[in-house]
Amino acid sequence: MAIPQRKTDVGPPHYKQFLPPVIQKNYGKWKYHEVINPGTMVHVGESGDKLWTVRVASPRILATDTIREQCDIAEKYCDGYLRYTTRNNVEFLVSDEKKLEPLKKELTAKGFKMGGIGYGITNVVHTQGWVHCHGACTDASGLVKAMMDELYEYFDSKRLPNKVRLAVACCVNMCGAVHCSDIAVVAVHTKVPQINHETFKNMCELPTVIGSCPTRAISPDPAKKSIKINAEKCMYCGNCFTVCPPISIKDPERDGVAIVVGGKINSLRTNPKFSKLVIPYISNVPPRWPKVVAAIKHIVEVYAKNAKKHERIGEWIERIGWERFFSLANIDFTFQSIDDFTFMRDTMRTASTFKWS
Amino acid sequence: MEIAELQNKIYAFCEAAKGKKKLKEKDIIKGVSEAEGVPGDEVKKAMRLMIDVGKLMYSYGGGASSVEIPSEEYLREKGLIK
Amino acid sequence: MAGKKYNTPLIDDLEKGPWPSFVTEMKKAAKKSEMSNDALGHLEKCYATKKGYWKHGGIVGVLGYGGGVIGRYSELGDEFPGVAHFHTVRINQPSAFFYTGKALKEICDIWDKYGSGLTNVHGSTGDLVLLGTKTEHLENIFAEYSSRGWDLGGSGSALRTPSCCVGPARCEWSNYDTLDLTYNLTQEFQDELHRPSFSYKFKIKSSGCACDCVAALARADLSIIGTWKGDIKIDQAEVKNYAKTMDIKAEIVDMCPTQCISYDGKEMKINNKECSRCMHCITKMTKALRPSGERGATLCMGSKAPIVVGSLLSWVIVPFIKLEAPYTELKDLLRKIWDWWDENGKPRERIGEVIEIKGMRSFLEAIGVAPQPQQVKEPRKDPFMFYTDEDMAGFKAKEAEEKKTGKYKF
Ligand code: HEM
Ligand code: HEM
Ligand code: HEM
Ligand code: HEM
Ligand code: SF4
Ligand code: SF4
Ligand code: SF4
Ligand code: SF4
């Protein structure tokens, strides 16, 4: 078949053609919404019109056939309209209440999982991992699958004091916005990179490689027409590897993950917060990373037991103090949790007023 | 300056940097504009036309984009040479 | 499909359990595509050896564009020929990720013809990501999509695909039209999106209120957060309804960060002058409370990685801006911002970093924004600051004025 003529700079299609009529009619004139259950909510317009949303989990990696299946369902119950969320869930948009229960029945029959709305755990923001990225120290999709299998009840039924937002980043580039999550897993290298001096001279620009190192650990090695790395300065960020392929940093036995907690992105009550390091290292144990999963579940449970209603993890910890968090959660406090990078001035305690545990 | 002549200057500028420095669009626009006394916007327009037909190409490496003279492999893939 | 059948015990385990499985998705795609089949074998090998095998991205793309395709090659191309090339194509998503079945199926049909049949719906930047194709298909893929009204998203040192929250389409809290703004800016800046001319990437994300459902504040160089200037209107009848199921004192009054709400068991009052518009009370009592008055947004700038200096969330630059089509004020401001960045930034310096290096003052002066207390959490702590001759002239003029009027002006 003939290939059509390309066009440039057409930009994305106009969104309006994808909005269901009830949204076009009530656009900007919604009055309120109610969460009916973790999988369903209803928005009510000033006009009195109603729009039901049924939210369904997604592994983010979708085969085209699964997308087609979602489309078929949307065509059957939603006049063809559907949307996806920032956290990669699918939402079916129903304007006819009579179709709501049949839709849910079909979703259940087809194995789609409804949930993720309100005070629980929804889909996990994550990066590409071994599935598709060169820098990955772990597999993001596998970790997410293992975590969510274990935390599934918080997706479809069990409730928490507030939302718990999870994320996984498969290297410190953190393409996945984990740094402001309630609990996030960040994969880390832990070893100084190796250099292939033979290929270095042909493939890499010396100044670029030296400039790439944030800790100035890299200096020229004129004899080898290459570079050397000062092991005392290197903190394994992998940036030199990114700019210069002959540098390798991957190490299956040493690569692993760290866990950070207490971040949030919205400004409700308190300002947005970064996640803070609490567990510095857990080995990669594919396919299910049991210790990582156990650690996350444990932190969720300690939070559920101790926080006040509406407190996010970071707000709860700030109220009780980090020293209390470490003792409540029974997590060892390590050197890695003390900042030795730019934030030390802000993060060391400067008063003798603290709790003993 | 005729556009063809300007494009030759741009090509020469890129050729001179080949293997030494990765040029960003900005470097070419500034460099050629200063050397030839041509307004930056004109250089940009002429350069873009060259990119559109594969005389030059956008490249990417080490986290940043640059503009280069295309490899034969690239030209072959785009059907611009046999 | 007659392809090689891989034995994949490790990743097979990830087909068990209640959460939808990406391995199941890969297997579905593998039934139709040799590329996806090899991707399965490739991934099993990663799991078995605890190591990735993807190489650094190469230079691939479509003629004339400098982005939208991420080159990806495997080190194990001989063992898994289907993933020797496995490039990613970014398709610019419609605002707020709304689709029809018809449109999505068309996207799928083209993708099955040229690629692995695997997708990310969506990538973290917002694009609809098509995972895995070969270099020789790129031009055809682009022709097929662009002729049907779909364009590539951004990558490299360019404007990245803007994205937004669901906003007025399905949210009662939105203070401006996030969908329209995102569409409008994307169309206006097609050149900046497709042809990398910046020092580094530049991201724009738009949220309709302080809930920030697209995490704009943490992951965009320009974070646009909706807000308002008027009072929060209270429906006392609805407050009474909430009182039946909610401890209004504990859950609302005591949790208001500015302590500006009072409730005597019957009537709720808000001292609006003290309210910092955090959205807590509104989100918990959506039927009873709603903002009123002038609507617009706060513009924040510069979120970036922790490197060296360490600031990461965007800083407040413009406390309030009205956002109505055609958004001329915002576009003019953006052009001034990019010009300043272009003048001052070295390659691979994000705008936030350049602001840190050159100073906030240089930046604000260049874009014509005055210093305001809303921009800072607190004023500087040290006395090491710059005075220009103009500053001094200003201070002296003020004092001369005071001599005349006999009144101090601080
Ligand atoms: C625990 C460590 C962190 C993780 C896992 C993490 C992860 C992420 C992820 C996933 C994104 C979203 C990328 C996107 O979707 O566009 C992101 C963006 C961002 N992060 Fe982090 N981050 C971490 C720490 C930090 C820190 C410490 C800072 C700053 C102090 C920071 C600043 C930023 C900024 C500014 C962005 C927006 C950048 C962009 O969009 O390119 N992050 N981060
Ligand atoms: C001292 C160690 C570090 C150095 C020298 C360093 C260096 C760099 C450099 C040069 C870049 C820009 C590279 C590029 O975009 O191509 C970069 C980007 C980045 N780094 Fe680091 N980095 C260090 C530590 C970290 C750490 C600890 C994190 C996260 C916890 C991190 C997260 C990031 C992120 C997210 C980016 C992308 C930033 C952006 O585009 O805004 N880096 N780093
Ligand atoms: C030196 C720094 C960085 C490098 C070398 C880098 C490299 C990459 C690569 C190679 C990919 C493509 C993965 C694939 O094959 O599909 C990618 C994706 C991505 N990166 Fe980065 N990245 C860096 C920093 C960042 C930072 C700091 C952010 C955001 C804060 C970011 C956000 C993203 C996003 C949103 C994607 C899309 C991936 C997805 O949706 O999963 N990157 N990055
Ligand atoms: C805004 C700038 C500063 C202010 C307002 C300030 C103010 C003060 C004040 C009020 C005291 C206490 C004096 C007393 O009660 O005995 C003090 C003590 C001191 N300041 Fe500063 N200071 C400033 C900057 C600095 C700087 C930049 C340095 C050093 C580089 C410095 C070093 C000291 C030292 C060493 C003392 C202890 C003096 C002593 O009592 O022996 N100060 N400062
Ligand atoms: S976080 Fe690191 S390994 Fe993961 S997709 Fe981003 S750059 Fe690749
Ligand atoms: S891994 Fe990071 S810190 Fe270590 S040498 Fe490379 S760039 Fe420097
Ligand atoms: S950011 Fe605010 S306006 Fe946008 S969807 Fe979220 S709650 Fe609604
Ligand atoms: S929006 Fe926030 S600050 Fe304002 S009244 Fe409500 S809770 Fe208080």
Coordinates of N, CA and C and ligand atoms in Angstrom, one line a residue, chain C residues 165-167 171 173-175 178 207-214, ligand 7:
Chain C
C165 N -3.1 18.5 33.6 CA -4.1 17.7 34.3 C -5.4 17.7 33.6
V166 N -6.4 17.0 34.1 CA -7.7 16.8 33.4 C -8.5 18.2 33.5
G167 N -8.2 19.0 34.4 CA -8.7 20.4 34.5 C -10.2 20.5 34.3
C171 N -13.1 18.4 36.3 CA -12.6 18.7 37.7 C -13.2 20.0 38.1
W173 N -12.2 22.0 40.3 CA -11.3 22.9 41.0 C -10.4 23.7 40.1
S174 N -10.5 23.5 38.8 CA -9.5 24.1 37.9 C -9.7 25.6 37.8
N175 N -8.6 26.3 37.8 CA -8.7 27.8 37.8 C -8.4 28.4 36.4
T178 N -6.6 24.2 31.4 CA -5.3 23.6 31.2 C -5.2 22.9 29.9
S207 N -1.1 22.5 35.8 CA -2.1 22.0 36.7 C -3.1 23.0 37.1
G208 N -4.3 22.7 37.2 CA -5.4 23.7 37.4 C -5.5 24.2 38.8
C209 N -4.9 23.5 39.8 CA -4.9 24.0 41.1 C -3.7 23.5 41.9
A210 N -3.7 23.8 43.2 CA -2.5 23.4 44.0 C -2.4 21.9 44.3
C211 N -3.5 21.1 43.9 CA -3.4 19.7 44.0 C -2.3 19.2 43.1
D212 N -2.0 19.9 42.0 CA -0.9 19.6 41.1 C -0.9 18.1 40.6
C213 N -2.0 17.7 40.0 CA -2.1 16.3 39.5 C -1.1 15.9 38.4
V214 N -0.4 16.8 37.8 CA 0.6 16.4 36.9 C 2.0 16.6 37.5
Ligands
SF4_7 S1 -4.6 19.8 39.5 FE1 -6.4 20.6 40.5 S2 -7.6 21.3 38.7 FE2 -6.1 19.8 37.9 S3 -7.2 17.9 38.0 FE3 -5.9 18.1 39.8 S4 -7.4 18.8 41.3 FE4 -8.3 19.2 39.3

